[in-house]
CSV table of C-alpha atoms in Angstrom, one decimal:
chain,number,residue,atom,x,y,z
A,319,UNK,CA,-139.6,-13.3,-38.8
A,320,UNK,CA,-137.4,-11.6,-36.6
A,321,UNK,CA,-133.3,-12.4,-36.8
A,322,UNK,CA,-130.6,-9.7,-36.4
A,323,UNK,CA,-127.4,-9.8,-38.1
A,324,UNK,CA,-124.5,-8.2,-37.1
A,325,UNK,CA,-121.0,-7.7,-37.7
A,326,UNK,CA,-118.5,-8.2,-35.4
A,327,UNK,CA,-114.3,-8.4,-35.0
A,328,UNK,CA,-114.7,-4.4,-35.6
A,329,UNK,CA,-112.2,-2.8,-33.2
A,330,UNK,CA,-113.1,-2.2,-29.8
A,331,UNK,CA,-116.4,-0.3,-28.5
A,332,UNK,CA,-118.9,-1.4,-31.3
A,333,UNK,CA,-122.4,-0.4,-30.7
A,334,UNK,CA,-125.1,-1.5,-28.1
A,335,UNK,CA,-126.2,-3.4,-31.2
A,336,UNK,CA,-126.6,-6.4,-28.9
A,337,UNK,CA,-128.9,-5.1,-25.9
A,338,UNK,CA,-131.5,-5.7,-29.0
A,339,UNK,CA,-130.2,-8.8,-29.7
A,340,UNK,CA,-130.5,-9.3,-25.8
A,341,UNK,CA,-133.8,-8.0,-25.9
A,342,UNK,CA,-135.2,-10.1,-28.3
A,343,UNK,CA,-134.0,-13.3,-26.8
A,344,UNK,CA,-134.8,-12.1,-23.2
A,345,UNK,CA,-138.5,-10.4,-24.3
A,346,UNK,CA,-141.3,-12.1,-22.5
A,347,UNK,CA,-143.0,-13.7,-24.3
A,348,UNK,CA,-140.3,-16.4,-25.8
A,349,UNK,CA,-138.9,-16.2,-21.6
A,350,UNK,CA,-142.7,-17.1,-20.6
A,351,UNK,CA,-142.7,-19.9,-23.0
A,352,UNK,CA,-139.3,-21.6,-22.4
A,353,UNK,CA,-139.3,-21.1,-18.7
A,354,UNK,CA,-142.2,-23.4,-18.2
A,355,UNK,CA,-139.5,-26.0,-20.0
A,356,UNK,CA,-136.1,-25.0,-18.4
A,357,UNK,CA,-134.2,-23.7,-15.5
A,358,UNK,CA,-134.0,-19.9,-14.6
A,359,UNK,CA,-133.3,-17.7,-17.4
A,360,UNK,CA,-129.3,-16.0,-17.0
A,361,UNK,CA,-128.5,-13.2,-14.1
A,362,UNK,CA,-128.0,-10.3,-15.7
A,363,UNK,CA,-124.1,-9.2,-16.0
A,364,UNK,CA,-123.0,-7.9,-12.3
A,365,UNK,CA,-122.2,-4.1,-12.2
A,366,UNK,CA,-118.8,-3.8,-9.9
B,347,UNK,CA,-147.6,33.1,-44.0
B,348,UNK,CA,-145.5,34.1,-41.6
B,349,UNK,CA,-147.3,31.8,-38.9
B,350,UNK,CA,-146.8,29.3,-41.5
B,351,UNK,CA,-143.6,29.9,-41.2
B,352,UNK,CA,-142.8,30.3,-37.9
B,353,UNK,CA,-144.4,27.0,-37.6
B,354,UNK,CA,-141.9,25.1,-40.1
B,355,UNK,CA,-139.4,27.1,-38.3
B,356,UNK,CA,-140.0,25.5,-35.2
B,357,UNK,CA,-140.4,22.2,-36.3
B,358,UNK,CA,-136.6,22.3,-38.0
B,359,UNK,CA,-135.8,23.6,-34.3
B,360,UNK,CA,-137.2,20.3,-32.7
B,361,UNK,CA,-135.9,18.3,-35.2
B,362,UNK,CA,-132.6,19.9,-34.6
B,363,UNK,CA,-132.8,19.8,-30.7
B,364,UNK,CA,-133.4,15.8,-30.9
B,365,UNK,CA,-130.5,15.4,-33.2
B,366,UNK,CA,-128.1,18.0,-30.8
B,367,UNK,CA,-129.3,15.3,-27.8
B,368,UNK,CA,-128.4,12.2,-29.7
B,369,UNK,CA,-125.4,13.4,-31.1
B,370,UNK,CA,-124.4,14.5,-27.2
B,371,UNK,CA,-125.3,10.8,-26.0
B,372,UNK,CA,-123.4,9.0,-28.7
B,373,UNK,CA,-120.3,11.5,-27.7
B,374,UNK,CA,-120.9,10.3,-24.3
B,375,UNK,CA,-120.4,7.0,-24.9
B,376,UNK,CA,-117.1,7.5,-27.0
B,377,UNK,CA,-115.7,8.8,-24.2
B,378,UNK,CA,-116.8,6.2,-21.9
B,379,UNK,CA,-115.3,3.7,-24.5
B,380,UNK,CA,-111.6,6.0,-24.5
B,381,UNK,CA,-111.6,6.4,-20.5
B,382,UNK,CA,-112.4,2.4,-20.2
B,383,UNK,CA,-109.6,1.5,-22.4
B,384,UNK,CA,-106.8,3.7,-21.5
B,385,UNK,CA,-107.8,2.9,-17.9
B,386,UNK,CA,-107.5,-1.0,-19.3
B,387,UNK,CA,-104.3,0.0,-20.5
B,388,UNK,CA,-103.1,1.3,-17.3
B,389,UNK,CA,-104.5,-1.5,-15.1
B,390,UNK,CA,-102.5,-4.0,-16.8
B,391,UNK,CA,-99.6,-2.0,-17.2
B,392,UNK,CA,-98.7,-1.3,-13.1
B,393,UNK,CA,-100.0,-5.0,-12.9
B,394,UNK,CA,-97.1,-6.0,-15.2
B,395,UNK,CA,-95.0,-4.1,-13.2
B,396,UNK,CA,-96.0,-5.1,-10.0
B,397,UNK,CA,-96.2,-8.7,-11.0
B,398,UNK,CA,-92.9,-8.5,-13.1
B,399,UNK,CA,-94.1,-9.9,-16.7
B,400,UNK,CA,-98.1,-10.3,-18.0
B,401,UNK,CA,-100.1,-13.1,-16.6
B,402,UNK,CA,-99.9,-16.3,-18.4
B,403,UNK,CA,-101.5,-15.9,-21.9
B,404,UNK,CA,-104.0,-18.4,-21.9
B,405,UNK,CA,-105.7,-16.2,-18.9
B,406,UNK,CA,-105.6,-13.2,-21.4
B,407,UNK,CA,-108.3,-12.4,-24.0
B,408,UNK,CA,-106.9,-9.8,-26.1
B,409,UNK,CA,-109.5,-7.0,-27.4
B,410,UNK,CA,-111.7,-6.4,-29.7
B,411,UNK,CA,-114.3,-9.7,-27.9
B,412,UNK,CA,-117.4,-10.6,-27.2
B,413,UNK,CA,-118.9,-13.0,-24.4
B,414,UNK,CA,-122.1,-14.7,-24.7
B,415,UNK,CA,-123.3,-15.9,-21.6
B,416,UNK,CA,-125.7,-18.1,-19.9
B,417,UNK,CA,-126.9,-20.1,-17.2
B,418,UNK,CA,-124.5,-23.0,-16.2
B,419,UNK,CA,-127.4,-25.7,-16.7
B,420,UNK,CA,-127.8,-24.7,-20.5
B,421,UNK,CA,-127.2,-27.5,-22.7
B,422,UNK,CA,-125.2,-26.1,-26.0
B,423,UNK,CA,-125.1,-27.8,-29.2
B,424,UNK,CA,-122.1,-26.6,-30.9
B,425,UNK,CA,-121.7,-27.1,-34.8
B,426,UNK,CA,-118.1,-25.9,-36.2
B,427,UNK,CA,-116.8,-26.0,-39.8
B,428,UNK,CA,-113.7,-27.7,-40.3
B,429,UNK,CA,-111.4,-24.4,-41.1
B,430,UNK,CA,-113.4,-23.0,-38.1
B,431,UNK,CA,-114.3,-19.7,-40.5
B,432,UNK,CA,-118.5,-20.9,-39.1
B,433,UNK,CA,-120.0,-21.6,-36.0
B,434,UNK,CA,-123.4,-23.0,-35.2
B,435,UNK,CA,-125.0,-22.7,-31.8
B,436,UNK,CA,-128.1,-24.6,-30.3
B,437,UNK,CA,-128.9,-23.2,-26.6
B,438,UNK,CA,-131.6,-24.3,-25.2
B,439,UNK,CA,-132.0,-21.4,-22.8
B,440,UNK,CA,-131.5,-17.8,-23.2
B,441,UNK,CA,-128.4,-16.3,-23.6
B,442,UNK,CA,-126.5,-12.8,-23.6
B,443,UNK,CA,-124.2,-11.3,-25.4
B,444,UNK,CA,-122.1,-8.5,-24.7
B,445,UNK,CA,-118.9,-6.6,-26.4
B,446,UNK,CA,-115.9,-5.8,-24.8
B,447,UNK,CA,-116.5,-2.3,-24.2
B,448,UNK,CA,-119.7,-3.2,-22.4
B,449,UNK,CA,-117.4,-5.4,-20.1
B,450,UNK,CA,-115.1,-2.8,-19.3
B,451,UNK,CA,-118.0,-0.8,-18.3
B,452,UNK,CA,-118.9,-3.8,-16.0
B,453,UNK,CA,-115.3,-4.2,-14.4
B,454,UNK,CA,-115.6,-0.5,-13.4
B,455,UNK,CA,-113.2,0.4,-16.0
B,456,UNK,CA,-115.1,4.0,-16.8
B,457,UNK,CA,-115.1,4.5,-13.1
B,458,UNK,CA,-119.1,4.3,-12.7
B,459,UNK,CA,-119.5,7.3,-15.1
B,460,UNK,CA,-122.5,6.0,-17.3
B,461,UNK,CA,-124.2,5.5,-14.2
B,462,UNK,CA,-123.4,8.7,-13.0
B,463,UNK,CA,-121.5,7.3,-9.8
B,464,UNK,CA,-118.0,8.4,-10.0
B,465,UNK,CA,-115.9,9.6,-6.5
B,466,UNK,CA,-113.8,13.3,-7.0
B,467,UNK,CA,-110.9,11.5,-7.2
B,468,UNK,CA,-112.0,8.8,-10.3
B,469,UNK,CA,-113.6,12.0,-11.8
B,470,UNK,CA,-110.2,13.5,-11.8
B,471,UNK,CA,-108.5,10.4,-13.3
B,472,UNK,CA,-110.9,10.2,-15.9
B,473,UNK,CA,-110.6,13.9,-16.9
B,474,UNK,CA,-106.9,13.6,-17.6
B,475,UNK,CA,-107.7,10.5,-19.9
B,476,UNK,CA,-109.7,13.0,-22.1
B,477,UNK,CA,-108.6,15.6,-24.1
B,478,UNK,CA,-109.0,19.4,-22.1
B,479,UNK,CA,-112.2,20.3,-24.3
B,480,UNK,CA,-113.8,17.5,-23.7
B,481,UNK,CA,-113.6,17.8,-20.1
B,482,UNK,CA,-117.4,19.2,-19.2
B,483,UNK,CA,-118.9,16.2,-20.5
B,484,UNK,CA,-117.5,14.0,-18.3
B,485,UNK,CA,-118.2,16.6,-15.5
B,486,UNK,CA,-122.0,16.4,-16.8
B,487,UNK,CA,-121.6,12.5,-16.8
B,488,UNK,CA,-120.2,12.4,-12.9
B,489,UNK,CA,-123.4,14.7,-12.0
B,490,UNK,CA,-125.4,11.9,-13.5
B,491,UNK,CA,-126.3,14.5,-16.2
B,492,UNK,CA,-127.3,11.6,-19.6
B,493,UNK,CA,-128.3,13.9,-22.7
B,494,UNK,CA,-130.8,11.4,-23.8
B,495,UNK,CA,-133.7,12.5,-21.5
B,496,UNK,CA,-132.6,15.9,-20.6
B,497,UNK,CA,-133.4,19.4,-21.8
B,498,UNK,CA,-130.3,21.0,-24.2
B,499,UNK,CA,-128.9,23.6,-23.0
B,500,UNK,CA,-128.8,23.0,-19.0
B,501,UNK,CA,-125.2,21.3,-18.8
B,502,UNK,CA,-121.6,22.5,-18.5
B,503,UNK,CA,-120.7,21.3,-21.7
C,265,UNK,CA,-140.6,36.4,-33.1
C,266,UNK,CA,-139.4,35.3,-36.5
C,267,UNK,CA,-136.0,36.7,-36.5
C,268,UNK,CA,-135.7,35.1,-32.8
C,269,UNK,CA,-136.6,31.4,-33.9
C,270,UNK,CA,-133.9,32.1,-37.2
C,271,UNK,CA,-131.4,33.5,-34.8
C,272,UNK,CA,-132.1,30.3,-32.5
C,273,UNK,CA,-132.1,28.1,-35.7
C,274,UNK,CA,-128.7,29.3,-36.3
C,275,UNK,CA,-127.0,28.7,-32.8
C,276,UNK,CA,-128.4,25.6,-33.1
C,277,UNK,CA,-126.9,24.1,-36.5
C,278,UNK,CA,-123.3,25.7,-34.9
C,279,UNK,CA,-123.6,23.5,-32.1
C,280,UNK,CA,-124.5,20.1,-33.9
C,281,UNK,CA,-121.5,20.9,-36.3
C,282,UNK,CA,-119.3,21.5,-33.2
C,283,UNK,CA,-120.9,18.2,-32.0
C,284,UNK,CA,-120.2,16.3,-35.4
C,285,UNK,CA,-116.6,17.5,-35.5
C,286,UNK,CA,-116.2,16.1,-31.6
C,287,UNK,CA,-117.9,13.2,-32.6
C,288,UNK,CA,-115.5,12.9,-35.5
C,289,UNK,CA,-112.3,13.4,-33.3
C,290,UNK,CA,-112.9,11.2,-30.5
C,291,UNK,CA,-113.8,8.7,-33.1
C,292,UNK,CA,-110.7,8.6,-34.5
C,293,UNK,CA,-108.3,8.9,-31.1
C,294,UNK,CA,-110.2,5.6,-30.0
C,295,UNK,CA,-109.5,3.6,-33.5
C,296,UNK,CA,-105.9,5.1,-33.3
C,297,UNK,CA,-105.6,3.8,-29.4
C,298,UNK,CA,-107.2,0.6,-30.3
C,299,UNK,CA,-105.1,-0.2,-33.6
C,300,UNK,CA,-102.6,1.0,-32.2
C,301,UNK,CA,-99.4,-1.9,-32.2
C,302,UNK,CA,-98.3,-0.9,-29.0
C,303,UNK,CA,-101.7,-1.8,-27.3
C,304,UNK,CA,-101.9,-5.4,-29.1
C,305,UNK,CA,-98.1,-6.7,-27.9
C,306,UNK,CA,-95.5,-6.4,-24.8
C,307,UNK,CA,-95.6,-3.0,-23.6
C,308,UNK,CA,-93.0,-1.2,-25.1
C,309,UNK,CA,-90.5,0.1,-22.6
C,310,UNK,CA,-91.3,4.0,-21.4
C,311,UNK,CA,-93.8,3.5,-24.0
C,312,UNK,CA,-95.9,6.6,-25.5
C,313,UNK,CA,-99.4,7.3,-23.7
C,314,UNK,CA,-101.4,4.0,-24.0
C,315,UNK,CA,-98.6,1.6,-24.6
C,316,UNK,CA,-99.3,-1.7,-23.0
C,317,UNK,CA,-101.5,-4.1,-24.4
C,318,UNK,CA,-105.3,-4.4,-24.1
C,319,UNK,CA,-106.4,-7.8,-22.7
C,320,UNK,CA,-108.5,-9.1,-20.0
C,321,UNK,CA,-108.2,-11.8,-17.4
C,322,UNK,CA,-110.5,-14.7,-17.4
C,323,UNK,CA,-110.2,-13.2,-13.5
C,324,UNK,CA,-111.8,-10.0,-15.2
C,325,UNK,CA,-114.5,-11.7,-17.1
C,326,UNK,CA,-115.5,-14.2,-13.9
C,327,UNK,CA,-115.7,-10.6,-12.0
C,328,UNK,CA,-118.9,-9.5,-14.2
C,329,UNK,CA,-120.9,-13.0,-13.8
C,330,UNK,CA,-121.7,-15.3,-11.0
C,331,UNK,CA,-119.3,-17.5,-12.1
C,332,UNK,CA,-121.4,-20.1,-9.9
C,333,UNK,CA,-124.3,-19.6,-11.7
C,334,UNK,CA,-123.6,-18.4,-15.3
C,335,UNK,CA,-120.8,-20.0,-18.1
C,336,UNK,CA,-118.9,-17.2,-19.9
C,337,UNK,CA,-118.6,-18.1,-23.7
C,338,UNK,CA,-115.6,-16.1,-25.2
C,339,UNK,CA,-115.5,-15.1,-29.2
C,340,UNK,CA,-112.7,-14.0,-30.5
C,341,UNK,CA,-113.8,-13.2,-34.8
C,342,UNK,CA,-111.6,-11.6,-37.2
C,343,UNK,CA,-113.0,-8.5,-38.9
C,344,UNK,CA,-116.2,-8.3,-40.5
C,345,UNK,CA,-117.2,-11.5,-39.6
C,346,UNK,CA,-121.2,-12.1,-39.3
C,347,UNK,CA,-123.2,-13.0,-36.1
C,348,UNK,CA,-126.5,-14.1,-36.5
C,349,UNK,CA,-129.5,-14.7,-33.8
C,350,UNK,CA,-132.3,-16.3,-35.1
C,351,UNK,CA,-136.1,-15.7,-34.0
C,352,UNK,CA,-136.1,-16.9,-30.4
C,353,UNK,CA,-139.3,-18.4,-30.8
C,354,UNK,CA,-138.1,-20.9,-33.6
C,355,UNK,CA,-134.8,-21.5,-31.4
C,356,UNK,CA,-132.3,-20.1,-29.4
C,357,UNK,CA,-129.5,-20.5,-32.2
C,358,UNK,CA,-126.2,-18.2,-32.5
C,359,UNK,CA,-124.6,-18.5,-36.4
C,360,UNK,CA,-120.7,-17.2,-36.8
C,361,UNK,CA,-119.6,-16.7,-40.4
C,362,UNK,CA,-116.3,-15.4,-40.8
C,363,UNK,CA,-114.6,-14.3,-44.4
C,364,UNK,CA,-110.9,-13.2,-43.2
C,365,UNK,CA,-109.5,-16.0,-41.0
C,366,UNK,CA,-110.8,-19.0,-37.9
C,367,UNK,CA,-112.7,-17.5,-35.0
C,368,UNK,CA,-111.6,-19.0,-31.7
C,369,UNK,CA,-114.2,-19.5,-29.5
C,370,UNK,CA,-113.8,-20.7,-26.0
C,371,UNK,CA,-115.5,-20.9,-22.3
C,372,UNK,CA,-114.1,-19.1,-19.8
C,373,UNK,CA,-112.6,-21.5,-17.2
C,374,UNK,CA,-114.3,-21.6,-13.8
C,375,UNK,CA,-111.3,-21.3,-11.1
């Protein structure tokens, strides 16, 4: 099944290792599921 | 043979053109990174001044973070071990999470450069935040010029 | 047309080493930046390039959400420590194992 593991605390400007993690919660199909259950999924971050 | 050979040839040049663009992308991004935080840096230094002495320290989160955010009507079950060394989240929404260096990028920090939106006078600030012969990327990066999806050779840099 | 696509080999394995080396460098000026003491206390007075510390505001942090829409979680984890997201479709679960010291985590406050 899918789960990422990552390591964090590293000094600043680690990866984009979580716009998969993002991804994978945000994807679809799990989003399609849940939504039917609970409110609105999160905004997006804002871009100043 | 030797259309055998030109062929291998040009698959190593492929292979080595993809790698070239990667390699420029991920350079990119290091810079973004350095211009984000010295600009950080800066920002809270003529703050300091201005203000006379840092804000109060429980407003600051010092770097390296992460945020995880989420919609305000998510209900979190929160599970912590008593030397709080683990964590256990249930959300029962979706969620993001995002480092610090993608925040910077947020609060404007690398003046708009990843999104190729940066005014002549940013684009200088950010120049003198680099060293001198790194300077053409982050000309390419103000024209909106990304390495991932772009031929090799077309760019100042 | 063999000679051409060796000559063209060439140029290009000089310009990925030039990019590795680059790579290498900037690498290194951003851990030096971001280790460096000066950016984690009190700016030192007439401090070198960089000095001051690097921290943001809860202001900062409400600036990149809707803060009437969206909570900000903030984790602060000591080196190495291990974040795991489980398969969305068994649950929406977010583990923090840390080895070298306590993570702090906290929400951002609202006003």
């Amino acid at each position: 099944r899918s789960r990422i593991l990552v390591s964090i605390g590293e000094s600043f400007g680690t990866s984009e290792k979580f716009q998969k993690i993002n991804q994978m919660v945000c994807s679809s199909d799990c989003q399609l599921k849940r939504s039917a259950e609970v409110s609105a999924p999160p905004k997006p971050l804002k871009r100043l | 043979a030797q259309e055998c050979q030109n062929l291998e040839v040009r698959r190593e040049k492929q292979k080595r053109i993809e790698r070239i663009k990667q390699k420029r992308a991920q350079l990119q991004d290091l810079l973004l990174q350095q211009i984000a935080f010295k600009n950080l840096v800066q920002r809270n230094e003529q703050n300091e001044q201005q203000n006379q002495g840092p804000p109060a320290l429980n407003s600051t989160i010092q770097l390296p973070f992460l945020i995880v955010n989420t919609s305000k009507r998510t209900v979190i079950d929160c599970s912590i071990s008593s030397d709080k060394f683990e964590y256990l989240f249930n959300f029962d929404n979706t969620f993001e999470i995002h480092d610090d260096s993608e925040v910077l990028k947020r609060m404007g920090m690398s003046f708009g450069l990843e999104a190729g939106k940066c005014s002549v006078e940013d684009l200088r600030t950010a120049k003198s935040l680099v060293p001198k012969a790194l300077e053409g990327y982050i000309t390419d990066m103000s024209a909106g010029f990304s390495w991932v999806n772009q031929g090799l050779l077309s760019s100042s840099a | 047309r063999h000679w051409l696509l060796e000559k063209e080999l060439q140029e290009l394995q000089a310009a990925e080493q030039q990019l590795d080396e680059l790579i290498q460098m900037c690498t290194v000026q951003l851990r030096l930046l971001t280790e460096d003491p000066a950016n984690q206390q009190y700016p030192l007075v007439g401090g070198q390039d960089g000095a001051g510390w690097a921290y943001v505001t809860c202001q900062d942090l409400r600036s990149v959400v809707d803060p009437s829409e969206e909570m900000v979680m903030v984790v602060k984890a000591p080196p190495e420590t291990l974040l795991q997201v489980s398969d969305p479709e068994e649950a929406f679960q977010v583990s923090l194992r840390s080895t070298q010291g306590p993570i702090d985590v906290f929400l951002c406050p609202e006003d």
